[in-house]
Amino acid sequence: MNPTYVALGPTRALVALLAAFGVAACTAEAGQDTGGVARDPLPGERRFASLTQLTFEGENAEAYFSSDGERLIFQRRYEGEYECDQIFTISVEGGDRNLVSTGLGRTTCAYFFPDDSRIVYSSTHHASEACPTPPDLRQGYVWALYDYDIYTARPDGSDVQAIFSSPGYDAEATISPDGSRIVFTSTRDGDLDIYSMNPDGSDVRQLTDEPGYDGGPFFSPDGSKIVYRARHPESEEELADYQALLADNLVRPGVLDIYVMDADGSNRVRLTDNGAANFAPFFHPSGEKVIFASNLHDPDSRNFDLFMIDLDGTGLEQVTFSEEFESFPMFTPGGRRLVFGSNRHGSHEGNTNLFIAEWIDELPE
């Protein structure tokens, strides 16, 4: 769950499963994009040697590379295709998309296993084949905590297997580089906390326990650390508001900060403290920096850019300079490319697309 569409309304997409397990759910979609289009990086984007736009319509976000760096898995919603977010794969060159979720319910948070033998994602299809009801925004900007469960499947969408289920929100699953652990966010114990488990769903361990929202976890390249976003209420009033919303399966993401902890949940370090919505963190391949999205220049705005920061909270660097929303960065394992979602070059309001940049790691003096 992320503010995937902060520039358009509610958040990171979420969820769907087959009525019968094991049935292939992969079909090529009609009206495919024909390939990537070169775009010029904006002034100030000195980390980008080149930039390519991969998608062109709808809401496309949270794209993550396969281990060989040749494909992306992402969530997408497009009017006339599916009513709510579904999971697709696409080549890093663009072109045909393949549906790899079931097309039922709502899906979110997809990721490749390190050997690319399977994928993991969350879906609500077990609860209903229909899209869940969006949250009532009369309480302000809130995210819905839909009844997601966590599933794995083959990369073509077949052999769907449920690996984790609880009465509530189970999502945001990603995998350690060696494939030995899955880390995810769940309300299974009454709060939004981070857990880890074996790839088959066994040996579930709670990693965070402070009241508030802990989520969006990713492992470091060596698997020793986890980066995540969090908001821990700082007053009785904020705690009461958080708990009241949580009881209605909602959370308010106006202020979030980036944290790093050891893979067992110990040694937590806060990297940001700026009163903004900082989210979607991901480790730089060196393991010494984190890239993330933030509206820190104007916390009341929907203008999110990408930033990098050292693990001690120093060395903040702005990476992108669009006046619109961009987020969900991920590096290829070797750091040659960076993928992210953005509203730049949008064909209409709310059009979020995937972009790949050739990354410059060593900047000239």
XYZ file of N, CA and C in Angstrom, residues 21-277:
771
model
N -7.726 -22.702 -7.719
C -6.276 -22.573 -7.721
C -5.680 -23.347 -8.896
N -4.524 -22.809 -9.361
C -3.742 -23.534 -10.338
C -4.128 -23.278 -11.772
N -5.160 -22.445 -12.041
C -5.556 -22.153 -13.411
C -4.744 -20.984 -13.920
N -4.185 -21.082 -15.084
C -3.352 -20.004 -15.620
C -4.171 -18.740 -15.783
N -3.562 -17.610 -15.370
C -4.273 -16.330 -15.419
C -3.586 -15.361 -16.350
N -2.759 -15.845 -17.239
C -1.953 -14.954 -18.061
C -2.499 -14.875 -19.477
N -2.876 -13.675 -19.885
C -3.305 -13.471 -21.260
C -2.745 -12.160 -21.751
N -2.314 -12.119 -22.985
C -1.844 -10.862 -23.555
C -3.031 -9.952 -23.784
N -2.825 -8.661 -23.491
C -3.905 -7.696 -23.597
C -3.956 -7.086 -24.989
N -5.153 -6.804 -25.432
C -5.319 -6.112 -26.702
C -4.933 -4.653 -26.539
N -4.531 -4.005 -27.627
C -4.212 -2.594 -27.592
C -2.955 -2.303 -26.807
N -1.926 -3.118 -26.973
C -0.711 -2.982 -26.209
C 0.067 -1.737 -26.607
N 0.903 -1.284 -25.649
C 1.868 -0.250 -25.988
C 2.872 -0.856 -26.968
N 3.404 -0.048 -27.864
C 4.246 -0.575 -28.928
C 5.725 -0.569 -28.586
N 6.134 0.074 -27.519
C 7.536 0.108 -27.135
C 7.852 1.389 -26.402
N 9.060 1.442 -25.811
C 9.448 2.609 -25.051
C 9.732 3.813 -25.930
N 9.584 4.989 -25.347
C 9.845 6.257 -26.034
C 10.891 7.031 -25.244
N 11.942 7.485 -25.924
C 13.000 8.254 -25.260
C 12.469 9.611 -24.816
N 12.819 10.002 -23.600
C 12.459 11.313 -23.058
C 13.727 11.993 -22.549
N 13.750 13.302 -22.585
C 14.887 14.036 -22.053
C 14.767 14.164 -20.540
N 15.815 13.842 -19.786
C 15.782 14.142 -18.358
C 15.594 15.639 -18.142
N 15.010 15.997 -17.027
C 14.782 17.401 -16.717
C 16.063 18.056 -16.208
N 16.153 19.374 -16.313
C 17.320 20.066 -15.752
C 17.523 19.692 -14.285
N 18.735 19.406 -13.935
C 19.051 18.992 -12.571
C 19.104 17.491 -12.384
N 18.581 16.714 -13.330
C 18.564 15.255 -13.185
C 19.876 14.661 -13.705
N 20.941 15.000 -13.012
C 22.286 14.644 -13.475
C 22.611 13.172 -13.278
N 21.779 12.451 -12.535
C 21.991 11.013 -12.370
C 21.471 10.203 -13.551
N 20.720 10.842 -14.454
C 20.096 10.126 -15.566
C 20.880 10.356 -16.853
N 21.533 9.304 -17.363
C 22.197 9.398 -18.654
C 21.191 9.366 -19.786
N 20.074 8.686 -19.585
C 18.973 8.643 -20.551
C 17.715 8.301 -19.782
N 16.573 8.490 -20.431
C 15.290 8.232 -19.790
C 14.323 7.694 -20.833
N 13.617 6.617 -20.517
C 12.675 5.995 -21.437
C 11.324 5.813 -20.766
N 10.260 6.229 -21.435
C 8.900 6.017 -20.946
C 8.385 4.692 -21.497
N 7.876 3.816 -20.606
C 7.473 2.461 -21.010
C 5.976 2.285 -21.170
N 5.157 3.057 -20.454
C 3.702 2.927 -20.543
C 3.101 4.290 -20.847
N 1.837 4.305 -21.321
C 1.310 5.554 -21.868
C -0.146 5.832 -21.537
N -0.838 4.923 -20.882
C -2.215 5.221 -20.525
C -2.546 4.548 -19.201
N -3.550 5.083 -18.523
C -3.981 4.494 -17.275
C -3.105 4.894 -16.101
N -3.149 4.074 -15.059
C -2.371 4.278 -13.843
C -1.447 3.080 -13.687
N -0.168 3.290 -13.896
C 0.837 2.233 -13.867
C 1.883 2.597 -12.816
N 2.149 1.712 -11.874
C 3.055 2.087 -10.794
C 3.611 0.862 -10.094
N 4.508 1.129 -9.142
C 5.150 0.097 -8.337
C 5.747 -1.001 -9.211
N 6.641 -0.592 -10.083
C 7.314 -1.551 -10.960
C 8.624 -2.001 -10.328
N 8.869 -3.330 -10.381
C 10.084 -3.889 -9.800
C 10.718 -4.863 -10.783
N 12.056 -4.830 -10.858
C 12.805 -5.612 -11.831
C 12.839 -7.101 -11.483
N 12.891 -7.934 -12.525
C 13.272 -9.329 -12.352
C 14.764 -9.362 -12.021
N 15.257 -10.501 -11.531
C 16.655 -10.562 -11.101
C 17.628 -10.386 -12.255
N 17.215 -10.766 -13.470
C 18.096 -10.571 -14.623
C 17.971 -9.171 -15.219
N 17.079 -8.351 -14.663
C 16.936 -6.975 -15.113
C 16.232 -6.805 -16.437
N 15.616 -7.867 -16.975
C 15.024 -7.815 -18.304
C 13.515 -7.596 -18.311
N 12.854 -7.808 -17.159
C 11.413 -7.618 -17.102
C 11.039 -6.846 -15.848
N 9.835 -6.278 -15.889
C 9.284 -5.563 -14.749
C 7.937 -6.169 -14.393
N 7.626 -6.192 -13.112
C 6.294 -6.563 -12.654
C 5.697 -5.327 -11.997
N 4.429 -5.020 -12.286
C 3.855 -3.764 -11.810
C 2.349 -3.889 -11.709
N 1.732 -2.900 -11.076
C 0.277 -2.875 -10.985
C -0.279 -1.792 -11.893
N -1.489 -2.057 -12.397
C -2.036 -1.195 -13.433
C -3.563 -1.175 -13.341
N -4.107 0.016 -13.582
C -5.556 0.161 -13.747
C -5.807 1.048 -14.942
N -6.711 0.597 -15.828
C -7.037 1.353 -17.038
C -8.503 1.129 -17.350
N -9.226 2.228 -17.506
C -10.667 2.140 -17.746
C -10.952 1.323 -18.999
N -11.876 0.383 -18.884
C -12.224 -0.478 -19.998
C -11.427 -1.763 -20.035
N -10.409 -1.871 -19.156
C -9.572 -3.077 -19.119
C -9.964 -3.920 -17.896
N -9.691 -3.398 -16.708
C -10.134 -3.997 -15.453
C -10.608 -2.872 -14.553
N -11.569 -3.172 -13.688
C -12.159 -2.118 -12.871
C -11.197 -1.595 -11.806
N -10.304 -2.441 -11.320
C -9.331 -1.969 -10.332
C -7.988 -2.640 -10.595
N -6.980 -2.269 -9.830
C -5.593 -2.648 -10.107
C -5.398 -4.149 -10.278
N -4.632 -4.504 -11.309
C -4.196 -5.878 -11.528
C -2.688 -5.873 -11.775
N -2.078 -7.056 -11.718
C -0.633 -7.186 -11.847
C -0.268 -7.624 -13.256
N 0.732 -6.956 -13.824
C 1.213 -7.235 -15.175
C 2.736 -7.338 -15.169
N 3.273 -7.956 -16.218
C 4.705 -7.887 -16.484
C 4.918 -7.257 -17.848
N 6.105 -6.679 -18.029
C 6.451 -6.007 -19.278
C 7.961 -6.048 -19.438
N 8.434 -6.085 -20.668
C 9.869 -6.021 -20.939
C 10.399 -4.637 -20.588
N 11.678 -4.567 -20.244
C 12.287 -3.263 -19.967
C 12.410 -2.425 -21.234
N 12.142 -3.020 -22.384
C 12.111 -2.271 -23.642
C 10.716 -1.745 -23.944
N 9.742 -2.093 -23.093
C 8.357 -1.713 -23.349
C 7.662 -2.769 -24.178
N 6.570 -2.409 -24.823
C 5.851 -3.347 -25.667
C 4.739 -4.058 -24.937
N 4.522 -5.340 -25.269
C 3.369 -6.085 -24.779
C 3.399 -6.257 -23.268
N 2.237 -6.075 -22.667
C 2.027 -6.364 -21.252
C 1.363 -7.727 -21.126
N 1.701 -8.442 -20.064
C 1.052 -9.716 -19.780
C 0.392 -9.660 -18.407
N -0.890 -9.985 -18.360
C -1.604 -10.074 -17.095
C -1.131 -11.310 -16.350
N -0.698 -11.147 -15.087
C -0.224 -12.292 -14.315
C -0.979 -12.465 -12.999
N -1.925 -11.583 -12.694
C -2.853 -11.819 -11.589
C -4.133 -12.400 -12.180
N -5.115 -12.651 -11.352
C -6.284 -13.398 -11.811
C -7.315 -12.560 -12.548
N -7.202 -11.231 -12.456
C -8.214 -10.366 -13.056
C -9.418 -10.174 -12.157
N -9.393 -10.765 -10.958
C -10.491 -10.676 -10.001
C -10.068 -9.844 -8.799
N -11.036 -9.196 -8.153
C -10.726 -8.413 -6.975
C -9.753 -7.292 -7.275
N -8.951 -6.935 -6.281
C -7.957 -5.866 -6.411
C -6.607 -6.409 -5.952
N -5.545 -6.034 -6.648
C -4.216 -6.546 -6.332
C -3.255 -5.411 -6.008
N -2.113 -5.775 -5.409
C -1.085 -4.793 -5.094
C 0.226 -5.492 -4.793
N 1.293 -4.716 -4.828
C 2.591 -5.095 -4.231
C 3.162 -6.393 -4.804
N 3.484 -6.392 -6.078
C 4.043 -7.583 -6.708
C 5.568 -7.527 -6.723
N 6.199 -8.706 -6.726
C 7.658 -8.783 -6.661
C 8.108 -10.123 -7.230
N 9.281 -10.135 -7.888
C 9.862 -11.375 -8.400
C 10.671 -12.080 -7.311
N 10.607 -13.416 -7.279
C 11.560 -14.178 -6.482
C 12.958 -13.980 -7.072
N 14.017 -14.125 -6.268
C 15.371 -13.846 -6.771
C 15.799 -14.686 -7.963
N 15.289 -15.921 -8.086
C 15.639 -16.744 -9.248
C 14.613 -16.622 -10.366
N 13.646 -15.691 -10.204
C 12.599 -15.436 -11.207
C 11.700 -16.642 -11.459
N 11.734 -17.631 -10.543
C 10.906 -18.825 -10.739
C 9.455 -18.582 -10.369
N 9.210 -17.593 -9.482
C 7.856 -17.283 -9.050
C 7.735 -15.783 -8.807
N 6.475 -15.350 -8.620
C 6.180 -13.984 -8.239
C 5.348 -14.019 -6.962
N 5.330 -12.911 -6.247
C 4.480 -12.775 -5.066
C 3.665 -11.502 -5.221
N 2.417 -11.518 -4.806
C 1.581 -10.320 -4.819
C 0.443 -10.512 -3.830
N -0.296 -9.453 -3.566
C -1.447 -9.521 -2.667
C -2.722 -9.260 -3.444
N -3.819 -9.865 -2.977
C -5.080 -9.754 -3.693
C -6.255 -9.887 -2.738
N -7.365 -9.338 -3.166
C -8.616 -9.457 -2.405
C -9.574 -10.459 -3.032
N -9.119 -11.208 -4.046
C -10.057 -12.058 -4.788
C -10.682 -13.160 -3.935
N -10.003 -13.522 -2.836
C -10.568 -14.542 -1.937
C -11.830 -14.028 -1.252
N -11.899 -12.697 -1.038
C -13.047 -12.100 -0.366
C -14.191 -11.833 -1.326
N -13.844 -11.402 -2.554
C -14.849 -11.104 -3.569
C -14.168 -10.959 -4.918
N -14.883 -11.357 -5.970
C -14.364 -11.143 -7.315
C -14.481 -9.692 -7.736
N -15.319 -8.913 -7.038
C -15.526 -7.507 -7.376
C -14.463 -6.639 -6.712
N -14.321 -5.419 -7.207
C -13.413 -4.462 -6.585
C -13.957 -4.048 -5.217
N -13.112 -3.920 -4.209
C -13.588 -3.439 -2.916
C -13.999 -1.973 -2.991
N -14.863 -1.566 -2.070
C -15.364 -0.196 -2.056
C -14.257 0.773 -1.654
N -14.035 1.857 -2.414
C -13.001 2.836 -2.051
C -13.325 3.507 -0.727
N -12.315 4.073 -0.057
C -12.562 4.723 1.237
C -13.346 6.019 1.090
N -14.039 6.384 2.157
C -14.772 7.642 2.226
C -13.782 8.744 2.595
N -13.518 9.662 1.659
C -12.515 10.695 1.886
C -13.046 11.893 2.652
N -14.269 11.783 3.182
C -14.771 12.875 4.015
C -13.993 12.974 5.326
N -13.234 11.926 5.656
C -12.374 11.975 6.838
C -10.991 12.516 6.502
N -10.844 13.075 5.309
C -9.552 13.536 4.850
C -8.908 12.494 3.956
N -7.665 12.755 3.581
C -6.957 11.817 2.711
C -6.534 10.597 3.520
N -7.121 9.451 3.217
C -6.826 8.207 3.931
C -6.599 7.087 2.922
N -5.875 6.059 3.355
C -5.714 4.837 2.571
C -6.614 3.752 3.154
N -7.181 2.959 2.267
C -7.987 1.820 2.717
C -7.099 0.613 2.967
N -7.334 -0.075 4.067
C -6.641 -1.312 4.383
C -7.529 -2.471 3.949
N -7.510 -2.762 2.662
C -8.378 -3.803 2.121
C -7.981 -5.180 2.670
N -8.890 -6.117 2.530
C -8.676 -7.479 3.020
C -7.822 -8.258 2.024
N -6.540 -7.916 1.999
C -5.597 -8.605 1.119
C -5.046 -9.859 1.786
N -4.823 -10.883 0.980
C -3.994 -12.017 1.362
C -2.806 -12.074 0.410
N -1.787 -12.834 0.782
C -0.549 -12.886 -0.005
C -0.489 -14.203 -0.765
N -0.144 -14.103 -2.057
C -0.117 -15.245 -2.965
C 1.213 -15.303 -3.710
N 1.575 -16.500 -4.133
C 2.654 -16.656 -5.103
C 2.103 -17.350 -6.340
N 2.819 -17.196 -7.443
C 2.428 -17.826 -8.708
C 3.674 -17.960 -9.574
N 3.551 -18.734 -10.632
C 4.611 -18.749 -11.634
C 4.631 -17.404 -12.355
N 5.720 -17.053 -13.027
C 5.805 -15.740 -13.689
C 4.750 -15.509 -14.764
N 4.123 -16.585 -15.270
C 3.057 -16.404 -16.258
C 1.689 -16.277 -15.589
N 1.656 -16.305 -14.256
C 0.401 -16.161 -13.521
C -0.259 -17.471 -13.136
N 0.255 -18.590 -13.576
C -0.342 -19.882 -13.254
C 0.120 -20.379 -11.888
N -0.499 -21.480 -11.445
C -0.146 -22.126 -10.179
C -0.228 -21.138 -9.009
N -1.366 -20.475 -8.857
C -1.572 -19.503 -7.768
C -1.698 -20.244 -6.442
N -0.908 -19.833 -5.467
C -0.917 -20.464 -4.156
C -0.998 -19.401 -3.072
N -1.959 -19.548 -2.163
C -2.054 -18.649 -1.012
C -0.989 -19.044 0.003
N -0.181 -18.060 0.456
C 0.862 -18.378 1.431
C 0.654 -17.680 2.772
N -0.162 -16.611 2.805
C -0.422 -15.964 4.085
C -1.785 -15.309 4.071
N -2.540 -15.561 5.156
C -3.886 -15.009 5.263
C -4.180 -14.701 6.714
N -4.773 -13.540 6.953
C -5.294 -13.215 8.269
C -6.532 -12.354 8.062
N -7.383 -12.180 9.061
C -8.603 -11.382 8.875
C -8.292 -9.888 8.814
N -7.786 -9.444 7.679
C -7.435 -8.041 7.532
C -6.403 -7.847 6.448
N -5.576 -6.824 6.626
C -4.619 -6.380 5.615
C -3.316 -7.165 5.701
N -2.961 -7.857 4.615
C -1.696 -8.575 4.493
C -1.140 -8.247 3.108
N -0.114 -7.420 3.039
C 0.358 -6.946 1.733
C 1.785 -6.414 1.868
N 2.235 -5.737 0.798
C 3.551 -5.086 0.760
C 4.685 -6.105 0.887
N 4.515 -7.279 0.296
C 5.507 -8.347 0.428
C 6.655 -8.171 -0.557
N 7.887 -8.281 -0.056
C 9.090 -8.331 -0.894
C 9.984 -9.438 -0.348
N 11.056 -9.772 -1.080
C 11.816 -10.986 -0.800
C 13.285 -10.654 -0.611
N 13.934 -11.359 0.297
C 15.368 -11.152 0.530
C 16.165 -11.583 -0.696
N 17.357 -11.009 -0.891
C 18.149 -11.336 -2.087
C 18.469 -12.816 -2.245
N 18.584 -13.550 -1.124
C 18.870 -14.982 -1.244
C 17.605 -15.829 -1.290
N 16.431 -15.183 -1.244
C 15.172 -15.900 -1.359
C 14.727 -16.629 -0.111
N 15.411 -16.422 1.004
C 15.108 -17.208 2.200
C 13.968 -16.635 3.037
N 13.682 -15.321 2.916
C 12.635 -14.702 3.734
C 11.805 -13.729 2.905
N 10.518 -13.671 3.238
C 9.610 -12.653 2.710
C 9.290 -11.695 3.846
N 9.357 -10.396 3.564
C 8.993 -9.389 4.554
C 7.721 -8.706 4.069
N 6.803 -8.382 4.996
C 5.506 -7.864 4.577
C 4.879 -7.058 5.712
N 3.749 -6.399 5.410
C 3.009 -5.604 6.385
C 1.666 -6.273 6.653
N 1.241 -6.279 7.929
C 0.000 -6.954 8.278
C -0.639 -6.305 9.501
N -1.979 -6.431 9.573
C -2.731 -6.032 10.764
C -3.118 -7.247 11.603
N -2.439 -8.363 11.439
C -2.829 -9.629 12.068
C -2.891 -9.534 13.591
N -2.090 -8.663 14.199
C -2.072 -8.532 15.653
C -2.662 -7.207 16.123
N -3.470 -6.564 15.268
C -4.202 -5.384 15.696
C -3.542 -4.060 15.414
N -2.344 -4.055 14.829
C -1.671 -2.820 14.445
C -1.030 -3.045 13.084
N -0.565 -1.976 12.435
C 0.124 -2.105 11.154
C 1.605 -2.310 11.412
N 2.031 -3.566 11.369
C 3.413 -3.902 11.681
C 4.067 -4.687 10.556
N 5.384 -4.783 10.643
C 6.175 -5.518 9.658
C 6.515 -6.894 10.219
N 6.410 -7.902 9.365
C 6.682 -9.292 9.714
C 7.608 -9.898 8.648
N 8.236 -10.996 9.012
C 8.940 -11.794 8.007
C 8.481 -13.242 8.115
N 8.671 -13.993 7.039
C 8.265 -15.404 7.016
C 9.073 -16.142 5.962
N 9.015 -17.466 6.028
C 9.606 -18.283 4.970
C 8.791 -18.119 3.692
N 9.372 -18.437 2.536
C 8.646 -18.285 1.268
C 7.362 -19.101 1.168
N 7.207 -20.130 2.011
C 5.969 -20.921 1.995
C 4.957 -20.420 3.023
N 5.269 -19.305 3.711
C 4.352 -18.741 4.686
C 4.550 -19.234 6.107
N 5.509 -20.098 6.338
C 5.766 -20.614 7.685
C 6.732 -19.705 8.452
N 6.895 -19.978 9.736
C 7.843 -19.270 10.604
C 7.643 -17.753 10.543
N 6.430 -17.305 10.857
C 6.115 -15.866 10.828
C 6.691 -15.208 12.079
N 7.439 -14.110 11.862
C 8.072 -13.391 12.969
C 7.710 -11.912 12.891
N 7.284 -11.340 13.999
C 6.956 -9.914 14.058
C 8.235 -9.121 14.268
N 8.457 -8.081 13.424
C 9.685 -7.309 13.482
C 9.504 -5.934 14.112
N 8.308 -5.343 14.035
C 8.045 -4.040 14.656
C 6.858 -4.172 15.598
N 6.840 -3.330 16.634
C 5.748 -3.447 17.602
C 5.353 -2.112 18.223
N 5.899 -0.999 17.732
C 5.535 0.310 18.268
C 4.205 0.741 17.653
N 3.276 1.297 18.449
C 1.990 1.713 17.877
C 2.169 2.690 16.713
N 1.431 2.450 15.642
C 1.539 3.271 14.450
C 1.758 2.420 13.223
N 1.910 3.085 12.094
C 2.035 2.391 10.807
C 3.490 2.144 10.466
N 3.870 0.874 10.352
C 5.168 0.457 9.830
C 4.908 -0.339 8.566
N 5.526 0.031 7.445
C 5.216 -0.685 6.205
C 6.200 -0.415 5.090
N 5.886 -0.972 3.924
C 6.697 -0.778 2.723
C 8.116 -1.286 2.845
N 8.358 -2.482 3.414
C 9.727 -2.923 3.685
C 10.443 -3.522 2.468
N 11.743 -3.266 2.392
C 12.622 -3.862 1.383
C 13.951 -4.237 2.045
N 14.517 -5.358 1.621
C 15.816 -5.788 2.131
C 16.959 -5.008 1.481
N 18.070 -4.917 2.203
C 19.305 -4.392 1.630
C 19.895 -5.417 0.674
N 20.836 -5.007 -0.191
C 21.409 -5.953 -1.163
C 22.038 -7.197 -0.542
N 22.578 -7.066 0.683
C 23.161 -8.246 1.324
C 22.192 -8.950 2.271
N 20.957 -8.461 2.354
C 19.939 -9.094 3.167
C 20.053 -8.840 4.652
N 20.996 -8.012 5.081
C 21.222 -7.822 6.512
C 20.328 -6.755 7.127
N 19.759 -5.870 6.307
C 18.948 -4.767 6.810
C 17.631 -4.675 6.039
N 16.698 -3.932 6.622
C 15.403 -3.656 5.995
C 15.152 -2.166 6.088
N 14.759 -1.563 4.977
C 14.339 -0.162 4.969
C 12.822 -0.137 4.862
N 12.186 0.845 5.531
C 10.727 0.896 5.536
C 10.264 2.310 5.858
N 8.963 2.538 5.738
C 8.365 3.816 6.092
C 7.539 3.625 7.360
N 7.391 4.683 8.145
C 6.644 4.534 9.393
C 6.134 5.881 9.870
N 5.068 5.818 10.663
C 4.585 6.958 11.423
C 4.103 6.447 12.769
N 4.757 6.903 13.825
C 4.393 6.531 15.184
C 3.787 7.765 15.855
N 2.520 7.705 16.244
C 1.844 8.880 16.804
C 2.641 9.519 17.934
N 2.682 10.849 17.911
C 3.493 11.600 18.868
C 2.660 12.319 19.921
N 1.345 12.103 19.928
C 0.477 12.692 20.945
C -0.696 11.758 21.172
N -1.375 11.934 22.293
C -2.554 11.123 22.582
C -3.639 11.356 21.527
N -3.753 12.611 21.068
C -4.761 12.937 20.051
C -4.460 12.215 18.736
N -3.191 12.230 18.330
C -2.822 11.544 17.085
C -3.004 10.038 17.222
N -2.663 9.487 18.373
C -2.835 8.051 18.590
C -4.307 7.664 18.533
N -5.176 8.500 19.136
C -6.614 8.206 19.109
C -7.156 8.247 17.684
N -6.700 9.228 16.900
C -7.128 9.331 15.503
C -6.654 8.107 14.715
N -5.397 7.712 14.924
C -4.844 6.542 14.242
C -5.649 5.283 14.574
N -5.930 5.074 15.840
C -6.634 3.861 16.261
C -8.083 3.842 15.790
N -8.727 5.033 15.766
C -10.106 5.098 15.277
C -10.169 4.764 13.791
N -9.230 5.294 13.017
C -9.185 4.979 11.587
C -8.861 3.503 11.367
N -7.914 2.971 12.139
C -7.532 1.569 11.988
C -8.721 0.645 12.241
N -9.570 1.010 13.182
C -10.765 0.211 13.468
C -11.705 0.174 12.270
N -11.632 1.202 11.419
C -12.428 1.249 10.188
C -11.623 0.805 8.973
N -10.476 0.156 9.221
C -9.600 -0.333 8.143
C -9.106 0.806 7.261
N -8.640 1.874 7.919
C -8.106 3.050 7.237
C -6.830 3.485 7.939
N -5.995 4.242 7.218
C -4.825 4.867 7.810
C -4.604 6.199 7.109
N -4.129 7.206 7.882
C -3.884 8.537 7.328
C -2.385 8.704 7.080
N -1.954 8.852 5.815
C -0.520 8.854 5.509
C 0.098 10.238 5.318
N -0.430 11.262 5.978
C 0.050 12.619 5.720
C 1.506 12.826 6.081
N 1.981 12.185 7.150
C 3.378 12.283 7.565
C 3.933 10.869 7.707
N 5.023 10.595 7.003
C 5.713 9.313 7.086
C 7.208 9.578 7.086
N 7.966 8.728 7.743
C 9.421 8.858 7.735
C 10.075 7.552 7.334
N 11.335 7.647 6.914
C 12.098 6.496 6.456
C 12.948 5.972 7.614
N 12.889 4.659 7.814
C 13.661 3.992 8.865
C 14.455 2.842 8.248
N 15.527 2.467 8.935
C 16.296 1.261 8.608
C 16.450 0.447 9.885
N 16.327 -0.861 9.768
C 16.562 -1.753 10.911
C 17.297 -2.992 10.420
N 17.859 -3.745 11.361
C 18.449 -5.030 11.008
C 17.336 -5.988 10.590
N 17.694 -7.041 9.874
C 16.699 -7.956 9.319
C 15.891 -8.676 10.386
N 16.375 -8.691 11.642
C 15.610 -9.306 12.726
C 14.769 -8.291 13.490
N 14.737 -7.033 13.040
C 13.936 -5.998 13.667
C 14.676 -5.156 14.692
N 15.932 -5.451 14.939
C 16.700 -4.705 15.940
C 17.391 -3.490 15.319
N 17.954 -2.646 16.179
C 18.779 -1.502 15.758
C 18.064 -0.596 14.762
N 16.896 -0.112 15.147
C 16.129 0.772 14.258
C 16.725 2.175 14.255
N 16.871 2.738 13.042
C 17.439 4.074 12.863
C 16.497 4.893 11.992
N 16.150 6.087 12.444
C 15.280 6.985 11.685
C 16.142 7.853 10.776
N 15.849 7.843 9.473
C 16.646 8.600 8.514
C 16.074 9.972 8.189
N 14.767 10.160 8.289
C 14.150 11.445 7.965
C 13.297 11.926 9.131
N 13.189 13.244 9.232
C 12.346 13.864 10.252
C 12.041 15.280 9.782
N 11.182 15.378 8.769
C 10.969 16.659 8.094
C 9.506 17.072 7.998
N 8.609 16.320 8.652
C 7.202 16.675 8.630
C 6.497 16.408 7.326
N 7.149 15.687 6.391
C 6.590 15.412 5.067
C 6.173 13.951 4.968
N 5.616 13.594 3.811
C 5.273 12.205 3.510
C 6.446 11.590 2.755
